[in-house]
Coordinates of C-alpha atoms in Angstrom, one line a residue:
Chain W
M1 CA 79.3 -6.8 -47.1
L2 CA 80.0 -6.3 -51.1
D3 CA 83.6 -4.8 -51.5
I4 CA 84.0 -4.3 -55.1
E5 CA 87.0 -2.6 -57.1
I6 CA 87.0 -3.0 -60.8
K7 CA 88.9 -1.8 -63.6
K8 CA 88.0 -2.9 -67.0
S9 CA 88.9 -1.1 -70.3
L10 CA 85.8 -0.6 -73.0
P11 CA 85.6 1.0 -76.0
G12 CA 85.5 4.7 -75.7
F13 CA 86.4 4.7 -72.0
K14 CA 87.8 2.9 -68.9
L15 CA 85.7 1.6 -65.9
E16 CA 87.5 1.9 -62.8
V17 CA 85.6 2.1 -59.4
S18 CA 85.7 1.0 -56.0
F19 CA 83.2 1.3 -53.2
A20 CA 82.1 -0.8 -50.2
V21 CA 78.4 -1.5 -49.1
E22 CA 76.7 -2.8 -46.5
R23 CA 73.1 -4.9 -46.4
E24 CA 71.1 -1.8 -47.7
I25 CA 70.1 -0.4 -51.0
L26 CA 72.5 1.7 -53.4
A27 CA 71.5 3.3 -56.1
I28 CA 73.9 4.0 -59.3
L29 CA 73.2 7.0 -60.6
G30 CA 74.8 8.2 -64.1
P31 CA 74.0 9.0 -67.5
S32 CA 73.5 6.3 -70.2
G33 CA 76.6 4.5 -71.2
C34 CA 78.9 5.7 -68.0
G35 CA 79.3 1.9 -67.0
K36 CA 76.7 1.4 -64.6
T37 CA 75.4 -1.6 -66.4
M38 CA 79.0 -2.8 -66.8
T39 CA 79.4 -2.7 -62.9
L40 CA 76.7 -4.8 -61.9
K41 CA 77.5 -7.2 -64.7
C42 CA 81.3 -7.7 -63.1
I43 CA 79.5 -8.1 -59.6
A44 CA 77.3 -10.6 -61.3
G45 CA 80.4 -12.5 -62.6
L46 CA 78.6 -12.3 -66.2
I47 CA 81.5 -9.8 -67.5
Q48 CA 85.3 -10.5 -66.1
A49 CA 86.9 -7.3 -64.9
D50 CA 90.5 -6.6 -66.3
E51 CA 91.6 -6.1 -62.6
G52 CA 90.3 -5.5 -59.3
R53 CA 88.8 -7.4 -56.5
I54 CA 85.0 -8.2 -55.4
A55 CA 84.2 -9.9 -52.1
L56 CA 81.0 -10.5 -50.3
D57 CA 81.9 -10.7 -46.9
D58 CA 84.6 -13.3 -46.2
R59 CA 84.0 -14.8 -49.2
L60 CA 86.2 -13.6 -52.5
L61 CA 84.2 -13.9 -55.7
F62 CA 86.7 -12.2 -57.9
D63 CA 90.5 -11.2 -57.5
S64 CA 92.7 -10.7 -60.8
G65 CA 95.8 -11.0 -58.4
S66 CA 95.3 -14.4 -57.0
G67 CA 93.2 -15.4 -60.2
V68 CA 90.3 -15.9 -58.3
N69 CA 87.0 -15.8 -60.5
I70 CA 83.9 -17.8 -59.1
K71 CA 81.4 -18.7 -61.9
S72 CA 78.3 -16.5 -62.2
R73 CA 76.2 -19.5 -61.2
E74 CA 78.0 -20.1 -58.2
R75 CA 77.8 -16.6 -56.8
N76 CA 74.4 -16.5 -55.8
M77 CA 73.0 -13.1 -57.0
G78 CA 69.6 -12.3 -58.1
F79 CA 69.8 -10.1 -61.4
V80 CA 67.0 -8.3 -62.8
F81 CA 67.5 -7.5 -66.3
Q82 CA 66.4 -4.0 -68.1
N83 CA 64.4 -6.0 -70.1
Y84 CA 63.2 -8.3 -67.5
A85 CA 64.9 -11.5 -69.8
L86 CA 61.9 -13.7 -69.0
F87 CA 62.2 -16.9 -70.7
P88 CA 59.9 -16.5 -73.2
H89 CA 59.2 -20.5 -74.0
M90 CA 58.3 -21.2 -70.5
D91 CA 55.4 -20.2 -68.4
V92 CA 55.4 -18.1 -65.5
F93 CA 56.0 -21.0 -62.8
N94 CA 58.6 -22.5 -64.9
N95 CA 60.3 -18.8 -65.0
I96 CA 60.3 -18.5 -61.3
A97 CA 61.2 -22.2 -60.9
F98 CA 64.1 -22.1 -62.7
G99 CA 66.8 -21.1 -60.2
I100 CA 65.5 -23.9 -57.7
R101 CA 65.3 -27.0 -60.4
Q102 CA 67.4 -29.1 -58.1
L103 CA 65.0 -29.2 -55.2
P104 CA 62.5 -31.6 -54.6
V105 CA 59.1 -31.2 -56.5
E106 CA 57.2 -30.6 -53.6
D107 CA 59.7 -27.7 -52.4
I108 CA 59.4 -26.1 -55.7
K109 CA 55.5 -26.2 -55.8
E110 CA 55.8 -24.5 -52.5
K111 CA 58.3 -22.1 -52.6
V112 CA 56.9 -20.6 -56.1
R113 CA 53.5 -20.9 -54.9
L114 CA 54.7 -18.4 -51.8
W115 CA 56.3 -16.2 -54.6
L116 CA 53.4 -15.7 -56.4
Q117 CA 51.3 -14.9 -53.9
K118 CA 54.1 -12.4 -52.4
M119 CA 54.1 -10.7 -55.9
R120 CA 50.5 -10.7 -56.8
L121 CA 50.8 -12.9 -59.8
S122 CA 48.3 -16.1 -58.1
G123 CA 46.6 -17.4 -61.1
L124 CA 49.0 -16.2 -63.5
E125 CA 51.4 -19.4 -63.0
K126 CA 50.3 -21.1 -66.8
R127 CA 50.7 -17.8 -68.7
F128 CA 53.6 -17.2 -70.8
P129 CA 55.6 -13.8 -70.5
G130 CA 54.2 -12.7 -73.9
Q131 CA 50.8 -12.5 -72.1
L132 CA 51.8 -10.6 -69.2
S133 CA 51.9 -6.6 -69.1
A134 CA 54.8 -5.0 -68.2
G135 CA 54.2 -4.7 -64.3
Q136 CA 53.6 -8.1 -64.1
Q137 CA 56.5 -9.3 -66.4
Q138 CA 58.7 -7.1 -64.0
R139 CA 57.3 -8.9 -60.6
V140 CA 58.1 -12.5 -62.4
A141 CA 61.5 -11.1 -63.2
L142 CA 61.8 -10.2 -59.2
A143 CA 60.1 -13.5 -57.9
R144 CA 63.0 -15.6 -60.4
A145 CA 65.5 -13.6 -59.2
L146 CA 64.8 -13.8 -55.3
V147 CA 63.1 -17.2 -55.3
S148 CA 66.6 -18.7 -54.7
E149 CA 67.2 -16.5 -51.8
P150 CA 70.3 -14.6 -53.0
E151 CA 72.5 -12.7 -50.7
V152 CA 72.8 -9.5 -53.7
L153 CA 69.7 -8.2 -55.9
L154 CA 71.2 -6.5 -58.9
L155 CA 68.6 -4.3 -60.6
D156 CA 69.6 -3.0 -64.1
E157 CA 67.3 0.0 -64.9
P158 CA 64.3 -1.8 -63.3
F159 CA 61.9 1.1 -64.0
S160 CA 62.7 2.7 -67.1
A161 CA 60.4 0.6 -69.4
L162 CA 57.2 1.1 -67.4
D163 CA 54.8 4.1 -67.3
S164 CA 54.5 6.2 -64.8
I165 CA 51.7 4.8 -62.8
V166 CA 52.9 1.4 -62.9
K167 CA 56.6 2.7 -61.9
E168 CA 55.4 4.5 -59.0
R169 CA 53.6 1.1 -57.4
L170 CA 56.7 -1.2 -58.2
E171 CA 59.0 1.3 -56.7
E172 CA 57.0 1.0 -53.4
E173 CA 57.2 -2.4 -53.8
L174 CA 60.9 -2.6 -54.0
L175 CA 61.0 -1.0 -50.6
E176 CA 58.7 -3.5 -49.7
I177 CA 60.9 -6.1 -50.9
H178 CA 63.9 -4.6 -48.9
E179 CA 61.7 -5.2 -45.9
F180 CA 61.9 -9.1 -46.0
F181 CA 64.8 -9.5 -48.1
P182 CA 68.0 -9.1 -46.1
G183 CA 70.9 -8.9 -48.7
H184 CA 72.2 -5.9 -50.4
I185 CA 70.2 -4.3 -53.2
L186 CA 71.9 -2.3 -55.9
F187 CA 70.1 -0.9 -58.9
V188 CA 71.1 1.3 -61.7
T189 CA 69.4 4.3 -62.8
H190 CA 69.7 7.5 -64.5
N191 CA 66.9 9.4 -62.6
L192 CA 67.7 11.3 -59.4
A193 CA 64.2 11.3 -58.0
E194 CA 64.0 7.6 -58.0
A195 CA 67.6 6.9 -56.7
Y196 CA 66.9 9.3 -53.8
K197 CA 63.6 7.8 -53.2
L198 CA 64.5 4.1 -53.2
S199 CA 68.1 4.2 -51.7
S200 CA 70.1 4.9 -49.0
K201 CA 73.1 5.6 -50.8
I202 CA 73.8 6.6 -54.1
A203 CA 77.1 6.4 -56.2
V204 CA 77.1 8.6 -59.1
Y205 CA 79.0 7.8 -61.9
E206 CA 80.3 9.6 -65.0
A207 CA 82.4 8.3 -67.9
G208 CA 83.4 5.2 -65.7
R209 CA 84.8 6.9 -62.8
L210 CA 83.1 7.2 -59.3
L211 CA 82.4 10.9 -58.7
Q212 CA 81.0 10.7 -55.6
F213 CA 79.5 7.8 -53.3
G214 CA 77.7 8.1 -49.5
E215 CA 74.6 8.4 -48.0
K216 CA 72.0 10.2 -50.3
E217 CA 71.5 13.1 -48.4
K218 CA 75.2 13.8 -48.6
V219 CA 75.2 13.4 -52.2
V220 CA 72.6 15.4 -52.9
N221 CA 73.4 18.2 -50.5
R222 CA 76.9 18.6 -50.5
P223 CA 78.2 17.5 -54.1
S224 CA 82.0 17.4 -54.2
N225 CA 82.3 18.8 -57.7
R226 CA 80.7 20.7 -60.3
V227 CA 80.1 17.5 -62.3
A228 CA 78.4 15.4 -59.8
A229 CA 76.4 18.3 -58.6
R230 CA 75.0 18.6 -62.1
L231 CA 74.5 14.8 -62.2
T232 CA 72.1 15.1 -59.2
G233 CA 70.1 18.2 -60.9
V234 CA 71.7 21.0 -59.2
K235 CA 71.4 24.1 -62.0
N236 CA 73.0 27.2 -60.3
F237 CA 76.6 27.7 -60.3
L238 CA 78.2 31.1 -59.3
P239 CA 82.0 31.9 -59.0
A240 CA 82.9 33.5 -55.8
V241 CA 86.1 34.3 -53.8
V242 CA 86.3 33.5 -49.9
Q243 CA 86.3 36.6 -47.7
E244 CA 86.4 35.6 -44.2
V245 CA 86.4 31.9 -42.6
E246 CA 84.2 31.5 -39.7
S247 CA 83.6 28.6 -37.6
S248 CA 80.5 27.5 -39.0
S249 CA 80.2 29.8 -42.1
L250 CA 81.9 31.9 -45.0
N251 CA 81.5 34.6 -46.3
L252 CA 81.7 34.9 -49.6
E253 CA 82.0 37.8 -52.6
L254 CA 80.4 36.8 -56.1
S255 CA 83.2 37.1 -58.4
G256 CA 82.7 40.3 -60.9
L257 CA 79.4 41.5 -59.1
G258 CA 80.6 42.2 -55.5
T259 CA 77.5 40.7 -53.9
R260 CA 78.3 39.4 -50.5
L261 CA 77.1 36.0 -49.6
K262 CA 77.0 33.9 -46.6
A263 CA 77.1 30.3 -46.4
G264 CA 77.5 27.1 -44.1
K265 CA 80.2 25.2 -43.7
V266 CA 80.8 21.7 -42.4
P267 CA 83.0 21.6 -39.5
G268 CA 86.5 20.1 -40.3
E269 CA 86.3 21.9 -44.2
K270 CA 89.5 23.9 -44.6
W271 CA 88.9 27.4 -46.5
E272 CA 91.0 30.3 -46.6
S273 CA 90.3 33.7 -47.6
G274 CA 91.0 34.8 -51.2
Q275 CA 90.3 31.3 -52.4
V276 CA 88.1 31.3 -55.5
V277 CA 85.7 28.9 -55.2
N278 CA 82.5 27.6 -57.0
L279 CA 79.3 28.0 -54.9
G280 CA 76.2 25.9 -55.9
I281 CA 72.4 25.7 -55.0
R282 CA 69.4 23.8 -55.9
P283 CA 66.5 25.4 -57.8
E284 CA 64.2 24.0 -54.9
Y285 CA 66.2 25.9 -52.3
I286 CA 65.8 29.2 -53.5
R287 CA 62.8 31.4 -52.3
I288 CA 61.7 34.5 -53.5
N289 CA 61.1 38.1 -52.1
D290 CA 61.9 36.5 -48.8
N291 CA 62.9 38.8 -45.8
G292 CA 66.1 36.7 -45.1
E293 CA 69.8 37.0 -45.4
N294 CA 71.8 36.4 -48.8
L295 CA 69.3 38.5 -51.0
I296 CA 70.4 39.0 -54.6
A297 CA 68.5 41.3 -56.8
V298 CA 67.7 39.6 -60.4
L299 CA 65.7 40.0 -63.6
V300 CA 63.0 37.7 -64.5
E301 CA 64.2 36.2 -68.4
E302 CA 61.7 33.5 -68.4
V303 CA 58.8 31.8 -66.2
I304 CA 58.0 28.2 -67.1
E305 CA 54.8 26.6 -65.4
E306 CA 54.8 23.1 -64.5
I307 CA 52.5 20.7 -62.6
S308 CA 53.1 21.5 -59.3
S309 CA 55.8 24.5 -59.4
Y310 CA 57.0 27.7 -61.7
I311 CA 60.5 27.2 -62.8
I312 CA 61.9 31.0 -63.0
R313 CA 65.4 31.5 -64.9
C314 CA 66.6 35.1 -63.9
S315 CA 69.6 36.9 -64.9
L316 CA 71.7 38.5 -62.0
A317 CA 71.3 42.4 -62.1
G318 CA 74.5 43.8 -63.0
S319 CA 76.0 40.6 -64.8
G320 CA 74.4 41.9 -68.4
G321 CA 72.6 38.8 -68.6
E322 CA 75.6 36.4 -68.3
K323 CA 74.9 35.0 -64.9
I324 CA 71.5 32.8 -64.5
L325 CA 69.9 31.7 -61.6
E326 CA 67.2 28.9 -62.0
A327 CA 64.3 28.7 -59.3
R328 CA 62.0 26.1 -58.7
I329 CA 58.8 27.5 -56.9
P330 CA 55.9 25.4 -55.7
R331 CA 52.6 26.5 -57.2
T332 CA 51.2 27.0 -54.0
E333 CA 53.1 30.4 -53.1
A334 CA 51.1 33.2 -55.0
V335 CA 53.8 34.2 -57.9
N336 CA 53.1 37.1 -60.1
L337 CA 56.2 37.4 -62.1
S338 CA 56.7 37.8 -65.9
Q339 CA 59.7 38.1 -68.5
G340 CA 61.4 41.5 -67.7
D341 CA 60.1 42.1 -64.0
S342 CA 62.8 42.3 -61.3
C343 CA 62.6 40.4 -57.8
Q344 CA 64.9 39.3 -55.1
F345 CA 66.1 35.7 -54.8
C346 CA 67.0 34.5 -51.3
L347 CA 69.7 32.0 -51.1
P348 CA 69.6 30.0 -47.4
A349 CA 73.0 30.0 -46.3
D350 CA 72.8 26.3 -45.1
K351 CA 71.3 25.4 -48.5
I352 CA 74.5 26.6 -50.3
F353 CA 77.5 24.2 -51.0
I354 CA 81.0 25.3 -51.5
M355 CA 83.2 23.4 -54.4
L356 CA 86.8 24.3 -55.2
E357 CA 87.3 24.7 -58.9
Chain V
M1 CA 55.1 -50.5 -108.0
T2 CA 57.0 -53.7 -108.0
E3 CA 59.6 -54.6 -105.1
A4 CA 62.7 -53.9 -107.3
E5 CA 61.2 -50.5 -108.2
L6 CA 60.8 -49.8 -104.4
I7 CA 64.8 -50.5 -104.1
P8 CA 66.0 -46.9 -105.3
I9 CA 63.1 -45.2 -103.2
W10 CA 64.2 -46.9 -100.4
I11 CA 68.2 -46.4 -100.9
S12 CA 67.2 -42.5 -101.2
L13 CA 65.3 -42.4 -97.7
K14 CA 68.1 -44.4 -95.7
T15 CA 70.6 -42.2 -97.3
A16 CA 68.8 -38.7 -96.5
G17 CA 67.3 -40.0 -93.1
T18 CA 71.1 -40.6 -92.3
A19 CA 72.7 -37.9 -93.9
T20 CA 70.1 -35.4 -91.9
L21 CA 70.9 -36.8 -88.9
I22 CA 74.7 -36.5 -89.0
T23 CA 74.2 -32.8 -90.4
F24 CA 71.6 -32.2 -87.4
I25 CA 74.2 -33.0 -84.9
L26 CA 77.4 -31.6 -87.0
G27 CA 75.2 -28.5 -87.9
I28 CA 74.3 -27.4 -84.6
A29 CA 77.5 -28.1 -82.9
A30 CA 79.6 -26.1 -85.8
A31 CA 76.7 -23.1 -85.6
R32 CA 76.6 -23.1 -81.5
W33 CA 80.9 -23.0 -81.8
M34 CA 80.8 -20.1 -84.4
A35 CA 77.9 -18.2 -83.0
Y36 CA 79.3 -18.0 -79.4
G37 CA 83.1 -18.2 -79.9
D38 CA 85.3 -15.4 -80.7
F39 CA 88.9 -16.7 -82.5
K40 CA 91.2 -16.0 -85.4
G41 CA 90.1 -17.3 -88.6
K42 CA 86.5 -17.4 -87.7
N43 CA 85.4 -15.8 -91.2
L44 CA 87.5 -18.2 -93.0
L45 CA 85.9 -21.2 -91.3
D46 CA 82.7 -20.0 -91.9
G47 CA 83.3 -19.5 -95.9
L48 CA 84.5 -23.2 -95.6
F49 CA 81.4 -24.5 -94.1
I50 CA 79.3 -22.5 -96.4
L51 CA 81.3 -23.4 -99.5
P52 CA 79.2 -26.7 -100.7
L53 CA 76.2 -24.4 -101.0
V54 CA 77.7 -22.5 -103.7
L55 CA 79.8 -25.2 -105.9
P56 CA 78.7 -27.1 -108.4
P57 CA 77.8 -30.3 -107.0
T58 CA 80.2 -31.9 -109.5
V59 CA 83.0 -29.8 -108.5
L60 CA 82.1 -31.0 -104.9
G61 CA 82.0 -34.5 -106.1
F62 CA 85.3 -34.3 -107.6
G63 CA 86.9 -32.8 -104.5
L64 CA 85.7 -35.7 -102.3
L65 CA 86.8 -38.4 -104.7
L66 CA 90.4 -36.6 -104.1
I67 CA 89.9 -37.1 -100.5
F68 CA 88.6 -40.1 -100.0
G69 CA 90.0 -41.8 -103.3
K70 CA 92.8 -44.3 -103.0
N71 CA 95.4 -41.4 -102.7
G72 CA 93.5 -38.9 -101.2
P73 CA 94.3 -38.5 -97.0
L74 CA 91.1 -40.1 -96.0
G75 CA 91.4 -42.7 -98.1
Q76 CA 94.7 -43.6 -97.1
L77 CA 93.8 -43.8 -93.7
L78 CA 90.5 -45.8 -94.6
L79 CA 92.7 -48.0 -96.5
Y80 CA 94.7 -48.8 -93.3
F81 CA 91.8 -49.9 -91.8
D82 CA 91.1 -52.2 -94.8
K83 CA 87.8 -49.9 -96.0
T84 CA 87.1 -47.9 -99.1
V85 CA 83.9 -45.9 -99.5
I86 CA 84.2 -45.0 -103.1
F87 CA 81.1 -46.7 -104.8
S88 CA 79.4 -47.8 -101.8
W89 CA 76.4 -46.8 -99.8
S90 CA 78.4 -44.9 -97.5
A91 CA 79.6 -42.8 -100.0
T92 CA 75.8 -41.6 -101.1
V93 CA 75.5 -40.4 -97.1
I94 CA 78.8 -38.6 -97.6
A95 CA 78.0 -37.0 -100.5
S96 CA 74.4 -35.9 -99.1
T97 CA 75.9 -34.7 -95.8
V98 CA 78.5 -32.5 -97.5
V99 CA 75.9 -30.7 -99.7
A100 CA 73.0 -30.5 -96.8
F101 CA 75.4 -29.4 -94.3
P102 CA 75.4 -25.6 -95.3
L103 CA 72.0 -25.3 -95.3
M104 CA 71.4 -27.0 -91.6
Y105 CA 74.7 -24.6 -90.4
Q106 CA 73.2 -21.3 -91.8
A107 CA 69.9 -21.7 -90.5
T108 CA 71.0 -22.8 -87.0
R109 CA 73.7 -20.3 -86.5
A110 CA 71.4 -17.5 -87.4
A111 CA 69.1 -18.8 -85.1
F112 CA 71.4 -18.7 -82.3
E113 CA 72.7 -15.4 -83.1
Q114 CA 69.3 -14.0 -82.6
I115 CA 68.5 -15.1 -79.2
Q116 CA 69.1 -12.3 -76.5
P117 CA 72.1 -12.8 -74.7
N118 CA 70.5 -11.5 -71.6
L119 CA 68.6 -14.7 -71.6
E120 CA 71.3 -16.7 -71.4
D121 CA 73.0 -14.6 -68.9
A122 CA 70.1 -14.5 -66.9
A123 CA 69.8 -18.8 -66.8
R124 CA 73.3 -18.4 -65.6
T125 CA 72.7 -16.2 -62.7
L126 CA 70.0 -18.5 -61.7
G127 CA 72.7 -21.5 -61.2
A128 CA 72.4 -22.9 -64.7
K129 CA 75.8 -24.6 -65.8
E130 CA 76.9 -24.0 -69.6
W131 CA 75.3 -27.3 -70.7
T132 CA 71.9 -26.3 -69.2
V133 CA 71.9 -22.8 -70.4
F134 CA 72.5 -24.8 -73.8
W135 CA 69.4 -27.7 -73.6
K136 CA 67.0 -25.5 -71.9
I137 CA 67.6 -21.8 -73.2
S138 CA 69.3 -21.7 -76.6
M139 CA 67.9 -25.1 -78.0
P140 CA 64.6 -24.1 -77.4
L141 CA 64.5 -20.5 -78.5
A142 CA 66.5 -21.7 -81.5
W143 CA 64.1 -24.4 -82.4
P144 CA 62.3 -22.7 -85.2
G145 CA 65.6 -21.8 -87.1
I146 CA 66.9 -25.2 -86.1
A147 CA 63.8 -27.3 -87.8
A148 CA 63.8 -25.2 -90.5
G149 CA 67.3 -25.9 -91.4
T150 CA 66.5 -29.7 -90.5
I151 CA 63.8 -29.7 -93.6
L152 CA 66.2 -28.2 -95.9
A153 CA 68.9 -30.4 -95.1
F154 CA 66.8 -33.4 -95.7
A155 CA 65.1 -31.9 -99.0
R156 CA 68.4 -31.2 -100.0
S157 CA 70.1 -34.7 -99.3
L158 CA 67.1 -36.4 -101.1
G159 CA 67.6 -34.4 -104.2
E160 CA 71.1 -35.3 -104.1
F161 CA 72.3 -35.7 -107.7
G162 CA 75.8 -34.5 -109.1
A163 CA 78.4 -35.3 -106.1
T164 CA 76.3 -38.6 -105.2
L165 CA 76.8 -40.1 -109.2
M166 CA 80.8 -39.0 -109.1
L167 CA 81.7 -40.3 -105.6
A168 CA 79.1 -43.5 -105.1
G169 CA 78.2 -44.0 -109.0
N170 CA 75.3 -45.5 -110.3
I171 CA 74.8 -49.2 -109.0
P172 CA 71.4 -50.6 -108.8
G173 CA 70.5 -51.4 -105.3
R174 CA 73.4 -50.3 -104.0
T175 CA 74.3 -46.7 -104.3
Q176 CA 71.3 -45.9 -107.1
T177 CA 69.1 -43.3 -105.2
A178 CA 65.8 -42.3 -106.8
P179 CA 67.3 -39.0 -108.4
L180 CA 70.0 -41.5 -110.3
A181 CA 67.4 -43.9 -111.4
I182 CA 65.3 -41.2 -112.7
Y183 CA 67.8 -39.7 -114.8
F184 CA 68.9 -43.4 -116.1
A185 CA 65.7 -44.4 -116.8
V186 CA 64.9 -41.2 -118.9
E187 CA 68.1 -41.5 -120.7
A188 CA 66.8 -45.3 -121.4
G189 CA 63.9 -44.1 -122.9
R190 CA 61.7 -45.8 -119.5
S191 CA 59.7 -42.5 -119.3
D192 CA 56.7 -44.2 -117.6
Q193 CA 59.2 -46.2 -115.0
A194 CA 60.5 -42.6 -114.4
L195 CA 57.0 -40.9 -113.6
K196 CA 56.3 -43.5 -111.2
W197 CA 60.0 -42.3 -108.9
V198 CA 59.3 -39.0 -109.8
L199 CA 55.7 -39.3 -107.9
A200 CA 57.0 -41.0 -105.2
I201 CA 59.9 -38.4 -104.1
L202 CA 57.2 -35.3 -104.9
L203 CA 54.9 -37.1 -102.2
I204 CA 58.0 -38.1 -99.7
S205 CA 59.1 -34.4 -100.3
F206 CA 56.1 -32.6 -99.6
A207 CA 54.8 -35.0 -96.7
S208 CA 58.0 -34.1 -94.9
I209 CA 57.7 -30.8 -95.0
I210 CA 54.4 -30.6 -94.1
A211 CA 55.0 -32.9 -91.2
L212 CA 58.0 -30.8 -89.8
N213 CA 56.0 -27.7 -90.4
Y214 CA 53.3 -28.9 -88.5
W215 CA 55.9 -30.7 -85.6
K216 CA 57.6 -27.0 -85.1
S217 CA 54.6 -24.9 -85.1
R218 CA 52.8 -27.1 -82.6
Q219 CA 55.6 -26.9 -80.0
Y220 CA 55.7 -23.2 -79.4
S221 CA 52.5 -21.7 -81.0
S222 CA 51.1 -20.8 -77.1
W223 CA 54.5 -18.7 -76.5
R224 CA 55.3 -17.7 -80.1
N225 CA 52.0 -16.4 -80.5
G226 CA 50.8 -15.1 -77.1
Q227 CA 49.4 -11.6 -76.9
P228 CA 49.0 -9.6 -73.8
V229 CA 45.5 -10.8 -73.2
V230 CA 45.1 -8.4 -70.1
K231 CA 46.1 -5.1 -69.6
E232 CA 47.4 -4.0 -66.3
V233 CA 44.7 -3.1 -63.5
V234 CA 45.6 0.2 -62.4
I235 CA 44.9 -0.5 -58.8
D236 CA 44.6 -4.3 -57.8
A237 CA 42.4 -5.5 -55.3
G238 CA 44.3 -5.8 -52.1
Y239 CA 47.2 -3.1 -52.8
R240 CA 47.7 -0.2 -50.7
N241 CA 45.6 -1.4 -47.6

């Protein structure tokens, strides 16, 4: 288990996070400059936190209280930098071998050969980084980080410099690596789809704070507040008042409109009637002209065509164009709407989540 | 050229060689310290290191006389060990080192500062000690800058005149370097004599620059000029099976 608790003052904001992960893939998600990379550098020991504690299983790596601060070189962590940071003056072989220089020559050769093979780099060992494509560079960086068998693999925006085809392949590769790499993997990204696809847990950052942390399904489907919801791609928020509380659901009334809606409720959550809340729903869960419950009359404001879906932006009937809902409808569904049409949105009760605000 | 005529050339080479060696070590140490360190008075110290570059050599020579003279702090210290440097061969080395130092320091510091910090950090996460990071990463990557600084330092030491004359004097066979010999030969009306030394210095300077340039480009041309030679194949053989 990797246990992290760090505080660090940075120009413009204060980084203050704490979380713990098992041997699994964690995605750290957030906008640029929110402290994601700084967290990785603190874990790797490249930057010292002002206060806090970092422990890997029983091993204390950093503790401001007792003054423990294990040097980066002794932490045994693989770090893949955003631009890969391959040594430009060394060929592929020597780049990969750098972390195991102290081993006997035969062992070095054997291990490097193995990793060249695993990363499909065989035949490129004499090339210099400047002679490799971006995807090959990244595979060299991964091999270099993994050859010394670290317990933690830290990846700083590993896919941001790649075009989409190479990116997709390397994402699959990371999942494969997890199968033979038994350690912790932490990777930083600002792309939700990437985070969801690759990780089992997601940590959502904003301005140095941890907004939400947990299983990816929960982070995406049950955000705890509006900022976290927005960062995970939720576009629709509507203020409402709780009318009745039932064992597994809530009856809500949209503020100012009087429309009644039903929303799913996680057992154990405490709500009271009369409470003012915010409901949220992801665009892809809204259905159109359905016969279910929770129907809302809307007026089409805009239809945007994407490769595989339509984005339909509507205003709520009776809101005077003030309240907007956005739906993402797959193109497989025949949608024949254009600006000015009226239709009905269906908001499935189990997809609506409630936030106190 | 007679043997006697070769003596100033030999003194010049010995002086410039020794001064370059000292500058090489001191320059890299100072550059490394200033490029990576962060302390109070850093800018002031930087100014002090660069100062010999902008001062007239006579001012420098006078300053060195004050420091190394009988009443100067270092002069007194040396006297305690029964040594004087003024008007000795060591003085030519000191003068050359002081004027060459800023060139070495500046080029090397710039070379260290343009290294991506991520490269050194990557080495640290791969278990490298600070010493290893310096020798295996920082030094090779800064090498072109260091080599350029060395060439400049050597050329500057070889041509040193003013400070040398003030601190070491013009003693034939001991402190008379080629630039001094040329000046005093011309002054005495022996232009044909001066021309021989001029040609010799021209030859040495040019040859050393060519040699160092070649040495510098040889070592890292393979990665510096490396261009991506293959585009990534979209689907590798054996992938997704």
